[in-house]
């Protein structure tokens, strides 16, 4: 290395190698070119407004066993609603907000105390005020990045509705969406029934993976939203008035009122707000891993960290407006897990806050279960009597397990490698044992990764709440990218620390 010629020669070879790789694998190198453009002058008018929502947890009905769904979780630890500072005094129209908020991104906002966990409560939700300020009603809505349409149980009259957390929404006839309107055409595009252009109302029917469904009509009303800069806004939003719910969905609605659709579809709440220039079409959520922790969800780009995020390209789906990325390798510890993608070499990962648990394709799931047999050679043994989840272990000492930290040493992390198979230029999402395990009521540790053979298309990895806790995850629909970073989910990093984020 003492020869200048040798040093220059090695440098030249390195540059040629990088140039060659860039020409052969442009998509992978593209990930290095992601830059923070949030302060562009031409976008400043669209990116100075964000909404922050509280997140709560409730029982997740779609994947839970029916026996568990029937349990009454109660609200002994759920006194969050009364302490939320969400009183909307003198809300203003969004156009007025936009004209006065451009220079006050760091103004005060409200954060809400939240309890979040996957088991036993599982289901995360927020609450939104709908209707006129003088007679509006708060509704608790599941946050669901896998759903397009926001809908609320309603009295139209109601054919089949659960008790719900609040009184049924009562639509007004003059607010119904006509079948000729664009949102109706979009919603009915993928339904079995043909679109009716002459109908006076727009009917919808949504079927979920567990064959539950919601039927209703599209309507519109004012949604009241609190801005990141402290201002208050109201905007007319198109959503579903669900008057007929069937299946396990009814169990979910015992203590919630509907679904908050957060997908990339035009009718989702963030897309509607973005189409009117109210926000930039960016959605972020942070679900605390601590059982007594807080969490939040935001819409808009103000709270996206300017550094520390891992960004990967968002994968386009030909039929669904979901949040997906491509994965090239998956492993449990040092053991490789198969991908059911093209030629078994490339797989897909779908981010879904509507799922409590994570799902692997059948072959990868079987390989994972085989690898986990080593756990039984240590201080744990299978307990088939625990029906909380398909696979549970108890301590060989027969003492109940009280914390994941006591047993995580027996398990290995799961690694998802995104981009190139070359480690030096790829991105990785690390799923630690605490991101896929739960402690059951019997004091056992259970595997929160399930067989996804009959979920979605059967070949996609579904990343559920259990594996997204303790991370800030951002879906940037403007730059078509997905990002994440570790977080305690107490407050957004970009928030003004001189302003109290939690109140109440």
Coordinates of C-alpha atoms in Angstrom, one line a residue:
X1 CA 0.0 0.0 0.0
X2 CA 3.1 2.2 0.0
X3 CA 2.9 2.5 -3.8
X4 CA 0.7 5.4 -5.2
X5 CA 0.2 3.4 -8.4
X6 CA -1.2 0.5 -6.5
X7 CA -3.6 2.7 -4.6
X8 CA -4.8 4.4 -7.7
X9 CA -5.2 1.1 -9.5
X10 CA -7.4 -0.3 -6.7
X11 CA -9.5 2.8 -6.7
X12 CA -10.0 2.6 -10.4
X13 CA -11.0 -1.0 -10.3
X14 CA -13.5 -0.2 -7.5
X15 CA -15.1 2.6 -9.5
X16 CA -15.4 0.4 -12.5
X17 CA -17.1 -2.3 -10.4
X18 CA -19.6 0.2 -9.0
X19 CA -20.4 1.5 -12.4
X20 CA -20.9 -2.0 -13.8
X21 CA -23.2 -3.0 -10.9
X22 CA -25.2 0.2 -11.4
X23 CA -25.9 -0.7 -15.0
X24 CA -26.8 -4.3 -14.3
X25 CA -28.9 -3.7 -11.1
X26 CA -30.3 -0.2 -11.4
X27 CA -33.2 -0.8 -9.0
X28 CA -31.0 -1.8 -6.2
X29 CA -28.7 1.2 -6.6
X30 CA -31.7 3.4 -6.9
X31 CA -32.2 2.9 -3.1
X32 CA -29.0 4.8 -2.5
X33 CA -30.4 7.8 -4.3
X34 CA -33.4 8.3 -2.0
X35 CA -33.0 11.9 -0.7
X36 CA -35.0 14.1 1.6
X37 CA -36.9 16.5 -0.6
X38 CA -39.5 17.5 1.9
X39 CA -38.3 21.1 1.8
X40 CA -38.7 21.7 -1.9
X41 CA -40.1 25.1 -2.6
X42 CA -42.6 23.9 -5.1
X43 CA -44.0 21.3 -2.7
X44 CA -44.0 23.5 0.4
X45 CA -47.7 24.4 0.1
X46 CA -48.7 20.8 0.2
X47 CA -46.4 19.5 2.8
X48 CA -46.9 21.9 5.7
X49 CA -49.9 20.1 7.1
X50 CA -50.2 16.8 9.0
X51 CA -52.8 15.1 11.1
X52 CA -51.9 13.1 14.3
X53 CA -54.4 10.5 15.5
X54 CA -54.4 8.6 18.8
X55 CA -54.2 4.9 18.6
X56 CA -56.0 2.4 20.9
X57 CA -56.0 -1.3 21.1
X58 CA -59.0 -3.7 21.0
X59 CA -59.6 -7.3 20.3
X60 CA -58.6 -8.3 16.7
X61 CA -61.5 -10.4 15.3
X62 CA -60.3 -11.3 11.8
X63 CA -57.7 -13.8 12.7
X64 CA -58.5 -14.8 16.3
X65 CA -60.1 -18.1 17.1
X66 CA -63.8 -17.7 17.7
X67 CA -63.4 -18.8 21.3
X68 CA -61.1 -16.0 22.1
X69 CA -63.3 -13.5 20.2
X70 CA -66.1 -14.3 22.6
X71 CA -64.1 -13.2 25.7
X72 CA -65.1 -9.9 27.3
X73 CA -61.9 -7.9 27.5
X74 CA -63.5 -5.0 29.5
X75 CA -62.1 -1.5 29.8
X76 CA -60.6 -1.6 33.2
X77 CA -57.3 -0.3 31.8
X78 CA -58.9 1.7 29.0
X79 CA -59.6 5.0 30.5
X80 CA -57.8 6.7 27.6
X81 CA -60.8 8.2 25.9
X82 CA -61.7 10.5 28.7
X83 CA -58.2 11.9 29.0
X84 CA -57.8 12.8 25.3
X85 CA -57.6 16.4 24.5
X86 CA -59.6 16.4 21.3
X87 CA -62.2 19.0 21.9
X88 CA -62.7 20.8 18.6
X89 CA -63.5 24.4 19.4
X90 CA -64.4 26.7 16.4
X91 CA -63.1 24.3 13.7
X92 CA -62.2 26.0 10.4
X93 CA -62.5 24.9 6.8
X94 CA -59.3 23.4 5.4
X95 CA -58.8 26.2 2.9
X96 CA -58.5 28.7 5.8
X97 CA -56.1 26.4 7.6
X98 CA -53.8 26.1 4.5
X99 CA -53.7 29.9 4.0
X100 CA -52.5 30.5 7.6
X101 CA -50.3 27.5 8.5
X102 CA -47.6 27.5 5.8
X103 CA -45.0 29.0 8.1
X104 CA -45.8 27.2 11.3
X105 CA -44.9 23.6 10.9
X106 CA -43.5 23.4 14.4
X107 CA -46.5 24.7 16.2
X108 CA -48.0 22.8 19.1
X109 CA -50.1 19.7 18.6
X110 CA -51.7 17.1 20.8
X111 CA -50.6 13.6 21.4
X112 CA -52.8 11.2 23.1
X113 CA -52.1 8.6 25.8
X114 CA -52.4 5.1 24.2
X115 CA -52.3 1.6 25.4
X116 CA -51.2 -0.8 22.7
X117 CA -50.5 -4.6 22.6
X118 CA -51.2 -7.5 20.3
X119 CA -52.4 -9.9 23.0
X120 CA -54.8 -10.0 24.6
X121 CA -56.1 -6.7 23.2
X122 CA -54.6 -6.7 19.8
X123 CA -56.7 -4.4 17.7
X124 CA -55.5 -0.8 17.3
X125 CA -57.9 1.9 16.6
X126 CA -58.3 5.7 16.7
X127 CA -61.3 8.0 17.1
X128 CA -62.5 10.7 14.8
X129 CA -65.3 13.3 15.1
X130 CA -67.8 13.1 12.3
X131 CA -70.7 15.5 11.6
X132 CA -71.4 19.1 12.3
X133 CA -69.5 20.7 15.2
X134 CA -72.7 21.3 17.2
X135 CA -74.0 17.7 16.9
X136 CA -71.0 15.6 15.8
X137 CA -70.2 12.2 17.2
X138 CA -66.9 10.5 18.0
X139 CA -66.4 7.1 16.4
X140 CA -63.7 4.5 17.1
X141 CA -62.2 3.1 13.9
X142 CA -59.8 0.3 13.3
X143 CA -56.7 1.6 11.6
X144 CA -56.2 -0.7 8.6
X145 CA -53.5 -0.1 6.0
X146 CA -55.0 -3.1 4.0
X147 CA -58.4 -1.5 3.6
X148 CA -59.5 1.1 1.0
X149 CA -62.8 2.3 2.3
X150 CA -63.5 3.9 5.6
X151 CA -66.9 2.9 6.9
X152 CA -69.0 3.3 10.1
X153 CA -71.9 1.3 11.3
X154 CA -75.0 3.2 10.6
X155 CA -78.8 3.4 11.2
X156 CA -80.1 3.4 7.6
X157 CA -81.9 1.5 9.2
X158 CA -79.5 -1.2 10.4
X159 CA -80.1 -4.7 9.3
X160 CA -77.3 -6.4 11.2
X161 CA -75.0 -4.3 13.5
X162 CA -73.0 -5.0 16.6
X163 CA -73.4 -2.9 19.7
X164 CA -70.4 -0.8 18.9
X165 CA -68.5 1.7 21.1
X166 CA -70.9 4.6 20.2
X167 CA -74.3 5.2 18.8
X168 CA -74.9 4.3 15.2
X169 CA -74.2 7.0 12.6
X170 CA -77.3 8.5 11.1
X171 CA -76.9 9.5 7.5
X172 CA -78.8 12.2 5.8
X173 CA -80.5 11.6 2.4
X174 CA -79.0 14.7 0.9
X175 CA -75.5 13.4 1.8
X176 CA -75.7 10.1 -0.1
X177 CA -73.3 9.6 -2.9
X178 CA -74.9 9.0 -6.3
X179 CA -73.9 6.1 -8.4
X180 CA -72.6 8.3 -11.2
X181 CA -69.9 9.9 -9.0
X182 CA -66.3 8.8 -9.5
X183 CA -65.9 7.3 -6.0
X184 CA -68.9 5.0 -6.6
X185 CA -67.4 3.8 -9.8
X186 CA -64.1 3.0 -8.1
X187 CA -65.7 1.2 -5.1
X188 CA -67.9 -0.9 -7.3
X189 CA -65.2 -1.7 -9.8
X190 CA -64.1 -4.9 -8.1
X191 CA -67.5 -6.0 -6.9
X192 CA -69.6 -8.9 -8.3
X193 CA -72.6 -6.7 -8.9
X194 CA -72.7 -4.5 -12.0
X195 CA -72.4 -0.8 -11.7
X196 CA -75.7 1.0 -11.9
X197 CA -75.4 4.5 -13.4
X198 CA -79.0 5.4 -13.0
X199 CA -79.3 4.4 -9.3
X200 CA -79.9 7.2 -6.8
X201 CA -77.4 5.8 -4.3
X202 CA -74.1 3.9 -4.4
X203 CA -74.2 0.4 -2.8
X204 CA -71.1 -1.4 -1.7
X205 CA -70.2 -4.8 -0.3
X206 CA -66.8 -5.6 1.2
X207 CA -65.7 -9.2 1.9
X208 CA -62.7 -9.8 4.2
X209 CA -60.3 -12.7 4.3
X210 CA -62.3 -14.6 7.0
X211 CA -65.4 -14.3 4.8
X212 CA -67.0 -11.6 7.0
X213 CA -68.5 -8.8 5.1
X214 CA -70.0 -5.3 5.4
X215 CA -72.7 -4.0 3.2
X216 CA -73.9 -0.4 3.0
X217 CA -74.1 2.8 0.9
X218 CA -71.6 5.6 0.3
X219 CA -72.3 8.9 2.0
X220 CA -70.3 12.0 2.9
X221 CA -70.0 14.1 6.0
X222 CA -67.6 16.4 7.7
X223 CA -64.5 14.8 9.4
X224 CA -62.9 17.0 12.0
X225 CA -59.1 16.8 12.1
X226 CA -56.5 18.4 14.3
X227 CA -53.5 19.6 12.4
X228 CA -49.9 19.2 13.4
X229 CA -49.4 22.9 13.7
X230 CA -52.3 23.1 16.2
X231 CA -55.0 24.3 13.8
X232 CA -58.3 22.6 13.5
X233 CA -59.8 21.6 10.2
X234 CA -63.0 20.1 8.8
X235 CA -63.4 18.4 5.4
X236 CA -66.2 16.6 3.6
X237 CA -65.1 12.9 3.3
X238 CA -66.8 10.1 1.4
X239 CA -67.1 7.0 3.5
X240 CA -69.3 3.9 3.9
X241 CA -72.5 3.8 5.9
X242 CA -72.5 0.1 6.9
X243 CA -76.0 -1.2 7.7
X244 CA -75.4 -5.0 7.4
X245 CA -72.3 -6.7 8.9
X246 CA -72.0 -10.4 9.0
X247 CA -69.5 -13.0 10.3
X248 CA -66.6 -12.6 12.8
X249 CA -66.5 -8.9 11.9
X250 CA -69.4 -8.5 14.3
X251 CA -67.2 -9.5 17.2
X252 CA -64.7 -6.8 16.3
X253 CA -67.4 -4.2 16.3
X254 CA -68.5 -4.9 19.9
X255 CA -66.3 -2.1 21.0
X256 CA -65.4 -0.3 17.8
X257 CA -67.6 1.4 15.2
X258 CA -65.9 0.6 11.8
X259 CA -62.8 0.6 9.7
X260 CA -60.4 3.5 8.9
X261 CA -59.2 2.7 5.4
X262 CA -55.5 3.8 4.9
X263 CA -54.5 2.1 1.7
X264 CA -53.3 3.7 -1.5
X265 CA -56.8 3.7 -3.1
X266 CA -58.3 7.0 -4.2
X267 CA -61.2 6.6 -1.7
X268 CA -59.0 6.0 1.3
X269 CA -58.9 8.9 3.8
X270 CA -55.3 10.0 3.2
X271 CA -55.8 9.9 -0.6
X272 CA -59.0 12.0 -0.3
X273 CA -57.1 14.6 1.8
X274 CA -54.1 14.6 -0.5
X275 CA -56.3 15.0 -3.7
X276 CA -57.6 18.3 -2.2
X277 CA -54.1 19.6 -1.4
X278 CA -54.6 19.3 2.3
X279 CA -51.7 17.0 3.0
X280 CA -49.0 15.2 1.1
X281 CA -50.0 11.6 0.6
X282 CA -47.9 10.1 3.3
X283 CA -49.1 7.8 6.1
X284 CA -47.1 6.8 9.2
X285 CA -47.8 4.8 12.3
X286 CA -46.0 3.9 15.4
X287 CA -47.3 1.1 17.7
X288 CA -45.5 0.8 21.0
X289 CA -44.1 -2.6 22.0
X290 CA -44.5 -1.8 25.7
X291 CA -47.8 -3.2 27.0
X292 CA -48.5 0.2 28.6
X293 CA -46.9 2.3 25.9
X294 CA -48.3 4.9 23.6
X295 CA -48.6 5.1 19.9
X296 CA -49.8 7.4 17.1
X297 CA -50.7 7.5 13.5
X298 CA -50.2 10.6 11.2
X299 CA -51.1 11.7 7.7
X300 CA -48.8 14.2 5.9
X301 CA -45.1 14.5 5.6
X302 CA -44.2 16.9 8.4
X303 CA -43.4 14.2 11.0
X304 CA -41.3 12.0 8.7
X305 CA -37.8 11.9 10.2
X306 CA -35.2 13.6 8.0
X307 CA -32.6 11.0 8.9
X308 CA -32.3 7.5 10.4
X309 CA -35.0 5.9 8.2
X310 CA -34.4 2.8 6.1
X311 CA -36.1 3.3 2.8
X312 CA -37.0 0.7 0.1
X313 CA -39.1 1.0 -3.1
X314 CA -42.8 0.4 -2.8
X315 CA -43.9 -2.6 -4.9
X316 CA -46.8 -2.0 -7.4
X317 CA -49.7 -4.5 -7.2
X318 CA -51.7 -4.9 -10.4
X319 CA -55.1 -5.1 -8.7
X320 CA -54.8 -4.0 -5.1
X321 CA -53.8 -0.6 -3.7
X322 CA -51.7 -2.1 -0.8
X323 CA -48.3 -1.4 0.7
X324 CA -45.8 -4.0 -0.5
X325 CA -42.1 -4.4 -0.8
X326 CA -39.9 -7.0 -2.5
X327 CA -37.8 -9.4 -0.4
X328 CA -34.9 -11.4 -1.8
X329 CA -33.9 -13.5 1.2
X330 CA -35.4 -14.6 4.5
X331 CA -33.8 -16.4 7.3
X332 CA -34.3 -17.6 10.9
X333 CA -30.9 -17.2 12.5
X334 CA -28.6 -18.8 9.9
X335 CA -31.3 -21.1 8.5
X336 CA -32.7 -19.9 5.2
X337 CA -36.5 -19.8 4.7
X338 CA -38.0 -20.3 1.3
X339 CA -39.8 -17.6 -0.6
X340 CA -42.8 -18.5 -2.7
X341 CA -42.2 -15.8 -5.3
X342 CA -40.9 -16.0 -8.8
X343 CA -38.8 -19.2 -9.1
X344 CA -38.7 -19.2 -5.3
X345 CA -36.1 -16.4 -5.4
X346 CA -38.1 -13.2 -4.8
X347 CA -41.0 -12.8 -2.4
X348 CA -43.4 -10.1 -1.4
X349 CA -44.1 -8.5 2.0
X350 CA -47.4 -6.8 2.7
X351 CA -47.7 -4.3 5.6
X352 CA -51.1 -4.8 7.2
X353 CA -52.2 -3.1 10.4
X354 CA -55.5 -5.0 10.0
X355 CA -53.8 -8.2 11.1
X356 CA -52.7 -8.9 14.6
X357 CA -50.2 -11.5 13.6
X358 CA -47.7 -12.2 10.9
X359 CA -48.3 -14.8 8.2
X360 CA -45.7 -16.8 6.3
X361 CA -46.3 -18.8 3.1
X362 CA -46.7 -22.5 3.8
X363 CA -43.2 -23.7 3.0
X364 CA -41.5 -20.9 4.9
X365 CA -43.8 -21.5 7.9
X366 CA -43.1 -25.2 7.9
X367 CA -39.3 -24.6 7.8
X368 CA -39.6 -22.1 10.6
X369 CA -41.5 -24.6 12.8
X370 CA -38.9 -27.2 12.1
X371 CA -36.1 -24.8 13.1
X372 CA -38.0 -24.0 16.3
X373 CA -37.8 -27.6 17.4
X374 CA -34.4 -26.7 18.9
X375 CA -36.3 -24.7 21.5
X376 CA -37.6 -27.9 23.1
X377 CA -34.0 -29.0 23.6
X378 CA -33.4 -26.0 25.9
X379 CA -35.6 -25.0 28.8
X380 CA -39.0 -24.9 27.0
X381 CA -41.4 -27.7 25.9
X382 CA -44.4 -27.7 23.6
X383 CA -47.8 -27.2 25.4
X384 CA -50.6 -28.4 23.1
X385 CA -53.2 -27.7 25.7
X386 CA -52.7 -24.0 25.3
X387 CA -55.1 -23.0 22.4
X388 CA -54.2 -19.3 22.4
X389 CA -52.2 -19.8 19.2
X390 CA -51.2 -23.0 17.2
X391 CA -47.8 -23.3 18.8
X392 CA -47.0 -22.5 22.4
X393 CA -44.3 -23.6 24.8
X394 CA -44.2 -23.8 28.6
X395 CA -41.2 -23.7 30.9
X396 CA -39.9 -27.1 31.9
X397 CA -39.9 -25.9 35.5
X398 CA -43.7 -25.5 35.1
X399 CA -43.4 -22.0 36.5
X400 CA -45.4 -19.5 34.4
X401 CA -43.4 -17.3 32.1
X402 CA -43.9 -13.6 33.0
X403 CA -41.8 -11.8 30.4
X404 CA -40.5 -12.3 26.9
X405 CA -37.2 -11.0 28.1
X406 CA -36.9 -14.2 30.2
X407 CA -37.1 -16.5 27.1
X408 CA -36.0 -14.5 24.0
X409 CA -32.5 -15.9 24.4
X410 CA -33.9 -19.3 23.3
X411 CA -35.1 -17.8 19.9
X412 CA -33.3 -16.3 17.0
X413 CA -34.1 -13.2 14.9
X414 CA -35.8 -13.4 11.5
X415 CA -34.1 -11.3 8.8
X416 CA -35.8 -10.0 5.7
X417 CA -33.3 -8.9 3.0
X418 CA -34.7 -6.3 0.6
X419 CA -33.1 -5.4 -2.7
X420 CA -29.9 -7.1 -3.9
X421 CA -28.7 -10.4 -2.6
X422 CA -25.4 -8.7 -2.0
X423 CA -25.4 -7.8 1.7
X424 CA -23.2 -4.8 1.1
X425 CA -25.9 -2.9 -0.9
X426 CA -29.1 -4.4 0.4
X427 CA -31.5 -3.3 3.1
X428 CA -32.6 -5.5 6.0
X429 CA -35.7 -5.6 8.2
X430 CA -34.8 -7.4 11.4
X431 CA -37.7 -9.1 13.3
X432 CA -36.5 -9.9 16.8
X433 CA -38.0 -12.6 19.0
X434 CA -40.1 -10.0 20.9
X435 CA -41.5 -9.0 17.5
X436 CA -43.1 -12.5 16.9
X437 CA -43.7 -13.9 20.3
X438 CA -46.5 -13.3 22.9
X439 CA -47.1 -14.5 26.5
X440 CA -50.4 -16.2 26.9
X441 CA -52.8 -16.0 29.8
X442 CA -51.5 -19.5 30.8
X443 CA -48.0 -18.1 31.3
X444 CA -46.7 -19.8 28.1
X445 CA -44.8 -18.2 25.2
X446 CA -46.6 -18.6 21.9
X447 CA -45.5 -18.1 18.3
X448 CA -47.2 -15.1 16.7
X449 CA -46.3 -16.2 13.1
X450 CA -49.1 -18.2 11.5
X451 CA -49.5 -20.4 8.4
X452 CA -50.6 -18.0 5.6
X453 CA -51.6 -20.6 3.0
X454 CA -55.2 -19.3 2.9
X455 CA -54.4 -15.6 3.5
X456 CA -54.2 -13.1 0.6
X457 CA -52.7 -15.0 -2.3
X458 CA -51.0 -17.6 -0.1
X459 CA -47.5 -16.7 -1.3
X460 CA -47.1 -13.2 0.3
X461 CA -45.6 -12.5 3.7
X462 CA -48.2 -10.6 5.7
X463 CA -46.5 -8.3 8.3
X464 CA -49.0 -7.8 11.1
X465 CA -49.1 -5.6 14.2
X466 CA -47.0 -8.0 16.2
X467 CA -44.0 -7.5 13.9
X468 CA -44.5 -3.7 13.4
X469 CA -44.5 -2.7 17.1
X470 CA -41.7 -0.6 18.3
X471 CA -41.1 0.8 14.8
X472 CA -42.1 4.0 13.1
X473 CA -43.3 2.8 9.6
X474 CA -44.0 5.3 6.9
X475 CA -45.7 4.8 3.5
X476 CA -44.7 7.6 1.2
X477 CA -47.1 7.5 -1.7
X478 CA -45.6 10.5 -3.3
X479 CA -42.1 9.1 -3.7
X480 CA -43.5 5.5 -3.8
X481 CA -41.3 4.2 -1.0
X482 CA -41.7 2.5 2.4
X483 CA -39.5 3.3 5.4
X484 CA -39.0 2.2 8.9
X485 CA -36.9 2.9 12.0
X486 CA -36.8 1.7 15.6
X487 CA -38.8 4.0 18.0
X488 CA -40.4 4.0 21.4
X489 CA -43.4 5.6 19.8
X490 CA -43.7 8.2 22.6
X491 CA -43.5 11.1 20.2
X492 CA -42.5 11.8 16.6
X493 CA -38.8 12.6 16.3
X494 CA -39.5 15.7 14.2
X495 CA -41.9 17.1 16.9
X496 CA -40.9 20.3 18.8
X497 CA -39.6 18.9 22.1
X498 CA -40.4 22.2 23.8
X499 CA -44.1 21.5 23.3
X500 CA -45.8 18.9 25.6
X501 CA -46.9 16.1 23.2
X502 CA -49.0 14.2 25.8
X503 CA -51.8 16.1 27.5
X504 CA -54.7 15.1 29.7

